[in-house]
XYZ file of C-alpha atoms in Angstrom:
563
model
C 70.295 116.005 116.455
C 72.571 113.245 117.675
C 71.029 110.589 119.845
C 72.380 109.911 123.338
C 74.515 113.015 123.114
C 75.529 113.070 126.779
C 77.901 110.173 126.190
C 80.134 112.205 123.868
C 79.170 115.755 124.783
C 81.829 117.801 126.580
C 79.810 120.978 127.085
C 79.397 122.065 130.712
C 76.148 121.154 132.412
C 73.750 123.978 133.045
C 70.187 124.483 134.188
C 67.680 125.697 131.578
C 67.140 129.057 133.266
C 70.881 129.776 132.916
C 71.338 128.567 129.360
C 72.309 131.381 126.980
C 71.005 129.435 123.984
C 67.434 128.956 125.132
C 65.895 128.313 121.714
C 68.379 125.597 120.746
C 67.687 123.901 124.034
C 63.932 124.053 123.542
C 64.361 122.648 120.036
C 66.565 119.848 121.354
C 63.987 118.731 123.937
C 61.233 118.935 121.322
C 63.262 116.707 118.993
C 63.763 114.213 121.823
C 60.043 114.116 122.530
C 59.430 113.352 118.878
C 62.192 110.746 118.638
C 61.722 108.950 121.961
C 58.250 107.385 121.848
C 56.653 105.144 124.487
C 56.350 101.737 122.875
C 54.869 98.414 124.032
C 56.242 96.903 127.217
C 58.571 93.907 127.065
C 58.290 90.758 129.235
C 54.789 91.326 130.533
C 52.802 94.525 130.803
C 54.868 96.954 132.863
C 57.068 99.896 131.862
C 56.871 101.085 128.275
C 59.876 100.417 126.073
C 61.383 103.228 123.977
C 60.388 103.279 120.320
C 60.693 105.969 117.659
C 63.796 106.924 115.701
C 65.811 107.900 118.769
C 64.353 105.185 120.999
C 65.183 102.432 118.521
C 68.683 103.790 118.015
C 69.245 103.976 121.772
C 68.112 100.394 122.302
C 70.399 99.166 119.517
C 73.344 101.106 120.903
C 72.809 99.594 124.348
C 72.587 96.128 122.822
C 75.844 96.697 120.935
C 77.574 97.566 124.214
C 76.017 94.566 125.951
C 77.195 92.220 123.211
C 80.816 93.195 123.801
C 80.551 91.991 127.409
C 78.523 88.985 126.354
C 81.306 87.714 124.105
C 83.805 87.965 126.939
C 81.694 86.197 129.569
C 80.421 83.561 127.100
C 84.016 82.669 126.250
C 84.841 82.285 129.943
C 81.758 80.134 130.561
C 82.553 77.872 127.601
C 86.020 77.151 128.995
C 84.584 76.290 132.395
C 81.811 74.101 130.982
C 84.344 72.029 129.074
C 86.373 71.431 132.234
C 83.311 70.574 134.343
C 81.894 68.180 131.751
C 85.181 66.271 131.744
C 85.183 66.130 135.548
C 81.621 64.777 135.616
C 82.456 62.171 132.987
C 85.546 61.079 134.920
C 83.384 60.709 138.021
C 80.816 58.600 136.184
C 78.132 61.266 136.638
C 76.774 62.960 139.716
C 75.973 60.150 142.106
C 75.508 61.909 145.446
C 74.766 65.288 146.971
C 78.478 65.639 147.676
C 79.183 65.198 143.964
C 77.046 68.267 143.298
C 79.505 70.197 145.439
C 82.889 68.590 144.853
C 82.550 67.605 141.198
C 80.018 70.070 139.798
C 81.819 72.983 141.403
C 85.163 72.011 142.917
C 86.683 75.427 142.209
C 86.530 74.812 138.460
C 84.356 77.757 137.412
C 87.393 79.987 137.778
C 87.101 81.764 134.427
C 83.493 82.883 134.755
C 83.377 83.069 138.572
C 86.926 83.732 139.814
C 85.659 84.694 143.292
C 84.300 81.135 143.584
C 81.387 80.342 145.869
C 80.792 82.348 149.038
C 82.622 80.684 151.961
C 80.243 78.405 153.847
C 77.438 78.462 151.289
C 78.374 75.000 149.965
C 79.606 73.354 153.163
C 76.921 74.534 155.589
C 73.825 74.378 153.412
C 72.086 71.800 155.619
C 72.126 74.141 158.629
C 68.794 75.716 159.484
C 70.532 78.946 160.444
C 71.894 79.297 156.912
C 68.439 78.751 155.438
C 66.744 81.281 157.692
C 69.462 83.919 157.535
C 69.293 83.858 153.743
C 65.943 85.620 154.267
C 67.844 88.463 155.942
C 70.606 88.598 153.358
C 70.127 86.881 150.011
C 66.485 87.797 149.438
C 64.674 89.687 152.161
C 62.020 91.106 149.848
C 59.258 88.512 150.388
C 59.807 88.309 154.170
C 57.364 90.088 156.437
C 56.302 90.160 160.059
C 53.058 88.387 160.900
C 51.742 91.359 162.826
C 49.944 90.480 166.068
C 46.782 92.084 164.679
C 46.850 89.830 161.600
C 45.410 86.340 161.291
C 47.886 83.469 161.170
C 48.500 82.360 157.557
C 48.313 78.696 158.614
C 48.309 76.513 161.708
C 51.195 74.252 162.664
C 50.080 70.831 163.998
C 49.532 70.755 167.757
C 52.607 70.576 169.938
C 55.204 70.990 167.199
C 55.874 74.687 167.715
C 56.443 74.191 171.450
C 58.892 71.363 170.747
C 60.809 73.526 168.245
C 60.683 77.028 169.750
C 59.836 76.339 173.363
C 56.645 78.416 173.145
C 53.380 78.216 171.235
C 52.736 79.605 167.783
C 50.300 82.065 169.340
C 52.979 83.302 171.747
C 55.426 83.917 168.908
C 52.679 85.716 167.014
C 51.612 87.912 169.929
C 55.206 88.868 170.765
C 56.000 90.078 167.243
C 58.521 87.277 166.745
C 56.797 85.381 163.906
C 57.599 86.058 160.255
C 56.311 84.630 157.001
C 57.237 84.229 153.360
C 54.087 83.578 151.368
C 54.695 82.904 147.684
C 51.742 83.440 145.301
C 50.082 80.075 144.731
C 49.106 80.771 141.138
C 52.732 80.413 140.076
C 53.097 76.752 141.008
C 53.885 74.736 144.109
C 54.529 77.924 146.047
C 55.368 77.490 149.704
C 54.294 79.440 152.724
C 56.999 79.375 155.384
C 57.198 80.538 158.980
C 60.377 81.927 160.517
C 60.748 83.099 164.092
C 63.066 84.739 166.569
C 63.895 82.163 169.225
C 62.738 83.484 172.618
C 65.978 82.448 174.344
C 68.837 82.377 171.819
C 67.298 85.220 169.754
C 68.460 83.369 166.631
C 66.286 83.805 163.553
C 65.205 80.286 162.642
C 62.792 78.375 160.374
C 59.659 76.949 161.982
C 57.552 75.305 159.282
C 57.092 75.058 155.512
C 53.675 74.443 153.954
C 53.837 73.324 150.307
C 50.378 74.530 149.162
C 50.399 71.825 146.485
C 49.684 68.140 146.141
C 48.803 66.826 149.585
C 49.737 70.217 151.047
C 52.240 68.781 153.500
C 53.576 70.847 156.392
C 57.247 70.218 157.171
C 59.147 71.246 160.292
C 62.673 70.741 161.697
C 61.249 67.791 163.665
C 60.842 65.773 160.466
C 63.609 63.492 159.294
C 66.707 65.366 158.063
C 66.010 64.240 154.498
C 62.364 65.319 154.514
C 63.231 68.661 156.085
C 66.081 69.308 153.654
C 63.744 68.531 150.752
C 61.191 70.997 152.115
C 63.819 73.732 152.202
C 64.827 72.876 148.637
C 61.194 73.125 147.519
C 61.016 76.535 149.161
C 64.188 77.603 147.366
C 62.632 76.811 143.979
C 59.966 79.397 144.793
C 62.485 81.830 146.238
C 64.653 81.745 143.113
C 61.633 82.518 140.944
C 60.565 85.369 143.195
C 63.995 86.981 143.449
C 64.564 87.038 139.710
C 61.110 88.238 138.703
C 60.960 90.775 141.536
C 64.304 92.201 140.419
C 63.022 92.551 136.851
C 60.078 94.686 137.961
C 61.702 96.643 140.807
C 64.898 97.540 138.966
C 64.638 97.325 135.166
C 61.024 98.358 134.732
C 61.177 101.122 137.318
C 64.498 102.628 136.215
C 63.522 102.524 132.539
C 60.196 104.246 133.177
C 61.798 107.041 135.193
C 64.622 107.437 132.689
C 62.306 107.541 129.668
C 60.449 110.422 131.317
C 63.804 112.211 131.626
C 64.735 111.479 128.010
C 61.614 113.313 126.874
C 61.900 116.340 129.159
C 65.539 117.077 130.078
C 68.170 118.528 127.796
C 71.373 116.564 127.415
C 73.048 119.551 129.083
C 70.959 119.173 132.245
C 73.141 117.957 135.144
C 70.488 115.463 136.209
C 70.316 114.009 132.709
C 74.090 113.568 132.738
C 73.906 111.666 136.038
C 70.946 109.527 134.949
C 72.700 108.579 131.717
C 75.696 107.409 133.723
C 73.505 105.196 135.911
C 71.581 103.901 132.875
C 74.658 102.628 131.018
C 73.334 100.039 128.490
C 70.103 100.114 130.506
C 67.825 99.289 127.578
C 69.617 96.077 126.668
C 68.286 94.031 129.584
C 64.667 93.533 128.587
C 65.675 92.903 124.970
C 68.024 90.179 126.199
C 65.179 88.818 128.298
C 62.874 88.617 125.306
C 65.501 87.048 123.052
C 67.293 84.614 125.373
C 65.559 84.179 128.726
C 61.793 84.460 128.460
C 61.344 83.521 124.811
C 59.361 80.312 124.136
C 61.795 77.448 124.551
C 64.430 79.760 126.034
C 66.493 79.345 129.174
C 63.566 79.770 131.562
C 61.439 77.221 129.764
C 64.356 74.796 129.749
C 65.589 75.254 133.298
C 62.984 76.650 135.673
C 59.752 75.422 137.183
C 57.749 78.424 136.024
C 57.793 78.944 132.258
C 57.978 82.207 130.343
C 54.203 82.644 130.413
C 54.137 82.539 134.208
C 57.060 84.967 134.342
C 55.284 87.472 132.127
C 52.124 87.156 134.185
C 54.062 87.817 137.388
C 55.448 91.034 135.892
C 52.016 92.198 134.764
C 50.351 91.384 138.081
C 53.036 92.930 140.272
C 54.001 96.041 138.312
C 51.629 98.276 140.353
C 53.084 97.070 143.684
C 56.676 95.913 143.133
C 57.047 98.793 140.700
C 55.890 101.424 143.215
C 58.642 104.055 143.440
C 58.376 105.743 146.840
C 57.018 102.612 148.526
C 60.194 100.901 147.352
C 62.476 103.238 149.326
C 64.632 101.032 151.550
C 63.335 102.017 154.967
C 59.764 102.604 153.823
C 59.603 99.110 152.361
C 61.137 97.372 155.377
C 58.939 99.285 157.815
C 55.818 98.346 155.859
C 56.796 94.692 156.182
C 57.543 94.997 159.909
C 61.264 94.276 159.609
C 62.519 97.590 161.033
C 60.934 100.283 163.206
C 60.761 104.055 162.828
C 64.295 104.363 164.226
C 65.656 101.890 161.644
C 66.208 99.331 164.395
C 65.444 95.610 164.070
C 64.791 92.710 166.419
C 67.190 90.313 164.722
C 70.725 89.791 165.976
C 71.939 90.956 162.593
C 70.249 92.020 159.376
C 73.104 91.762 156.834
C 71.252 92.984 153.756
C 69.825 96.021 155.510
C 73.075 96.877 157.235
C 75.076 96.909 153.986
C 72.250 98.396 151.923
C 71.736 101.242 154.392
C 75.442 102.091 154.268
C 75.321 102.295 150.484
C 72.084 104.260 150.444
C 73.524 106.740 152.930
C 76.603 107.230 150.747
C 74.360 107.776 147.714
C 72.243 110.257 149.647
C 75.230 112.257 150.827
C 76.473 112.514 147.246
C 73.123 113.559 145.833
C 72.539 116.077 148.622
C 75.809 117.776 147.716
C 75.020 117.491 144.013
C 71.564 119.058 144.324
C 72.776 121.796 146.664
C 75.581 122.663 144.263
C 73.145 123.339 141.412
C 70.152 124.681 143.333
C 71.067 127.308 145.909
C 67.433 127.662 146.956
C 63.947 126.290 146.457
C 63.253 129.252 144.197
C 66.134 128.205 141.966
C 64.719 124.692 141.970
C 61.215 125.873 141.068
C 62.598 127.916 138.180
C 63.934 124.767 136.506
C 61.032 124.099 134.178
C 62.689 121.029 132.621
C 62.872 119.394 136.021
C 59.232 120.235 136.761
C 58.308 118.705 133.393
C 60.274 115.547 134.234
C 58.306 114.998 137.428
C 55.051 115.616 135.594
C 56.040 113.256 132.773
C 56.998 110.513 135.232
C 53.625 110.597 136.970
C 51.819 111.134 133.657
C 52.688 109.521 130.348
C 55.574 107.434 131.732
C 53.132 105.906 134.243
C 55.647 105.466 137.064
C 53.667 104.148 140.001
C 53.935 106.111 143.255
C 56.362 108.705 141.908
C 56.450 111.994 143.807
C 53.985 114.617 142.611
C 55.448 117.351 144.832
C 58.917 118.203 143.543
C 61.336 119.892 145.939
C 65.065 119.777 146.567
C 64.613 117.095 149.220
C 62.277 115.103 147.007
C 64.805 115.250 144.186
C 67.507 113.899 146.492
C 65.142 111.066 147.446
C 64.399 110.275 143.801
C 68.028 110.262 142.682
C 69.122 108.259 145.718
C 66.535 105.597 145.045
C 67.379 105.511 141.363
C 71.046 104.862 142.130
C 70.020 102.365 144.798
C 67.801 100.205 142.574
C 70.263 99.927 139.674
C 73.046 98.895 142.048
C 71.935 97.473 145.397
C 68.529 96.020 144.517
C 69.647 94.725 141.140
C 72.928 93.159 142.177
C 71.583 92.072 145.553
C 69.288 89.694 143.668
C 70.771 89.242 140.200
C 74.084 89.918 138.485
C 77.089 87.992 139.744
C 75.719 86.832 143.092
C 73.450 83.878 142.147
C 76.219 81.786 140.545
C 78.351 82.009 143.671
C 75.764 82.207 146.401
C 71.983 82.319 146.302
C 71.578 79.889 143.364
C 74.255 77.309 144.161
C 73.349 73.650 143.841
C 72.354 71.276 145.315
C 70.492 73.356 147.902
C 69.172 76.217 145.792
C 67.162 74.371 143.191
C 65.828 75.974 140.038
C 63.151 73.268 139.714
C 62.280 69.832 141.056
C 63.099 66.945 138.751
C 60.694 64.533 140.453
C 57.062 65.036 141.503
C 56.275 66.464 144.910
C 56.022 63.620 147.429
C 52.525 62.718 148.536
C 53.754 61.628 151.968
C 56.740 62.151 154.165
C 59.479 59.560 154.394
C 61.682 60.442 151.417
C 65.075 58.769 151.733
C 66.833 59.803 148.524
C 67.074 63.378 147.283
C 68.969 62.665 144.057
C 65.841 62.209 141.909
C 64.798 65.759 142.778
C 68.075 67.296 141.571
C 68.862 68.323 137.992
C 70.750 65.657 136.009
C 74.324 66.544 135.024
C 73.567 68.196 131.671
C 70.821 70.351 133.181
C 72.968 71.224 136.183
C 75.858 72.391 134.000
C 73.470 74.326 131.753
C 71.953 76.004 134.820
C 75.265 77.077 136.343
C 76.577 78.203 132.968
C 73.448 80.279 132.431
C 73.837 81.919 135.837
C 77.511 82.601 135.165
C 76.643 84.617 132.057
C 75.159 87.252 134.383
C 78.488 87.686 136.157
C 80.900 90.465 135.186
C 84.174 89.722 136.995
C 86.149 91.833 134.515
C 84.411 95.013 135.681
C 86.790 95.105 138.663
C 89.670 96.038 136.385
C 87.790 98.427 134.108
C 86.431 100.986 136.601
C 82.850 99.821 136.199
C 82.136 98.910 139.814
C 79.976 100.927 142.202
C 83.047 102.665 143.612
C 83.474 104.389 140.247
C 79.846 105.432 139.767
C 80.752 109.113 139.600
C 84.521 108.927 139.147
C 84.867 109.340 135.412
C 86.881 112.129 133.839
C 84.477 112.762 130.965
C 81.546 112.868 133.383
C 83.201 115.147 135.929
C 84.521 117.472 133.231
C 80.941 118.542 132.562
C 79.855 118.918 136.194
C 80.657 121.583 138.767
C 83.242 121.720 141.541
C 80.740 120.730 144.235
C 79.886 117.540 142.367
C 83.531 116.740 141.739
C 84.281 117.048 145.450
C 81.255 114.914 146.357
C 82.392 112.312 143.819
C 85.734 111.910 145.581
C 83.977 111.479 148.933
C 81.578 108.959 147.410
C 84.433 106.882 146.029
C 86.362 106.906 149.310
C 83.275 105.850 151.291
C 82.515 103.007 148.878
C 86.132 101.846 148.974
C 86.025 101.770 152.770
C 82.878 99.630 152.734
C 84.383 97.337 150.105
C 87.436 96.792 152.304
C 85.151 95.843 155.196
C 83.198 93.379 153.077
C 86.350 91.739 151.722
C 87.777 91.365 155.228
C 84.803 89.333 156.444
C 85.431 85.838 157.709
C 84.188 83.451 160.364
C 84.365 84.093 164.096
C 85.149 81.547 166.820
C 81.595 80.198 166.484
C 81.933 79.613 162.749
C 79.664 82.557 161.946
C 79.996 85.718 159.875
C 77.512 88.487 160.682
C 75.652 85.804 162.629
C 75.442 83.488 159.603
C 77.260 80.249 158.665
C 78.342 81.772 155.357
C 80.129 84.951 154.338
C 77.852 87.638 152.917
C 79.723 89.634 150.286
C 76.928 90.285 147.791
C 76.930 94.083 148.034
C 80.668 94.668 147.776
C 80.958 98.103 146.078
C 84.291 96.998 144.674
C 82.631 94.173 142.737
C 79.044 95.056 141.841
C 78.510 97.430 138.894
C 77.028 100.892 139.340
C 74.410 100.062 136.704
C 72.093 97.159 135.865
C 74.637 95.380 133.707
C 72.412 92.462 132.667
């Protein structure tokens, strides 16, 4: 039996109960079960990694595909690094915060990041509104409402909240207008931060940042501009760690676990297997790359980030049962649990850019998968007769150990599962990782990867330069981030718009799926056009933010977890 046959197979998809060659199909699935074996997890203890003759071959094949892209992006990064190093040398180093913008960037990363930095992200980084609205766009996953029934995570010194928000901390809490990001303390100097909805302007703003380390200082916007900016930078160190490790668990681990269950139960002729294989393009390369280049001892994380590879692996192990929960990770279910939207999908914020774009994409996915499922299963009886599908669900909740996977398969449940699978490998992954960090959420000097000076023991800092990475580290950091970008996917039909628009794929699927594919592509193209048309209004804001949010552009992000 050939491994990964769906890539080259041209036979029409069919359900097992309609397959004329039943025995060959049974033999094929049996051979897959023997050849795809659950092996030890990579990067912490989470999802198993495929071993066995077929599992090893699949992983190597995915790595071979990944290496082709790696050579292209590494070449682009090398060209940019050479230019930037010359610019820094000509400037005599990086001698001010402005140098980190004008010299370190200056539009010179054009080979590896041709879109350049998101408008406003470099020029408006000192604005509190930018900092707070990044919680509703760049990384909303750790943000949650401090519910009125919950205890306050910490107290702000007397009088400060009234001077900042015009009301007391208790009033914000009781009115459901107080939010918190609480980073786990075991992973370093992890901040707890309050954000709030201003009672008059209704702007979403930062209130206080508690460092939870050293002298455990509490910073607010009433501190000196330098102290307050440093506090936000300290927070961003924690936020960068969280976003990257959360994405590893919630996208790579989850998608691999679900897909491995399918590999062992679904024939390569099953329409669902064909779709999953499309969405799992080179999917098993990512954790290998992580082990070899990112989280290896002395690797990029040890060199560049505050938390070393050991802390990263521990985060994965500790959070696999929660961040890896499948149904709890559904977009609306997750946001409702954290108090960010209500049962009607409405929110208290003026805008919620991540949710608004993510919901559009999820809805487009759901419409496609509803049509897809209906086209293959005319009834629930037809669905129940698909024993391969029933085995997939059982395998996912059993040996694959997918947390919180549905144990009650139905047509609607299948649509939910497929929608979320497509959502995590595209929206969740590229909303946090991929090409966005180098041009947005990880841009220096504001979004620090680590502090290069000890935490201050008292307030009154006057110079932020000692806390920033020196030139060599800064260039290394940006170059590392740029290697996750895939700008050349725009011209090779590998963006989200093209998720199901592939001739070889559609040749095997039915007319209903082909029609749904065309609708999917048109809807994604329409959203992409909207994202690309975004700019600033008369108040210098875009979607209520002082920077342009373009992270989830379906015409740029891949339809699979590319890195």
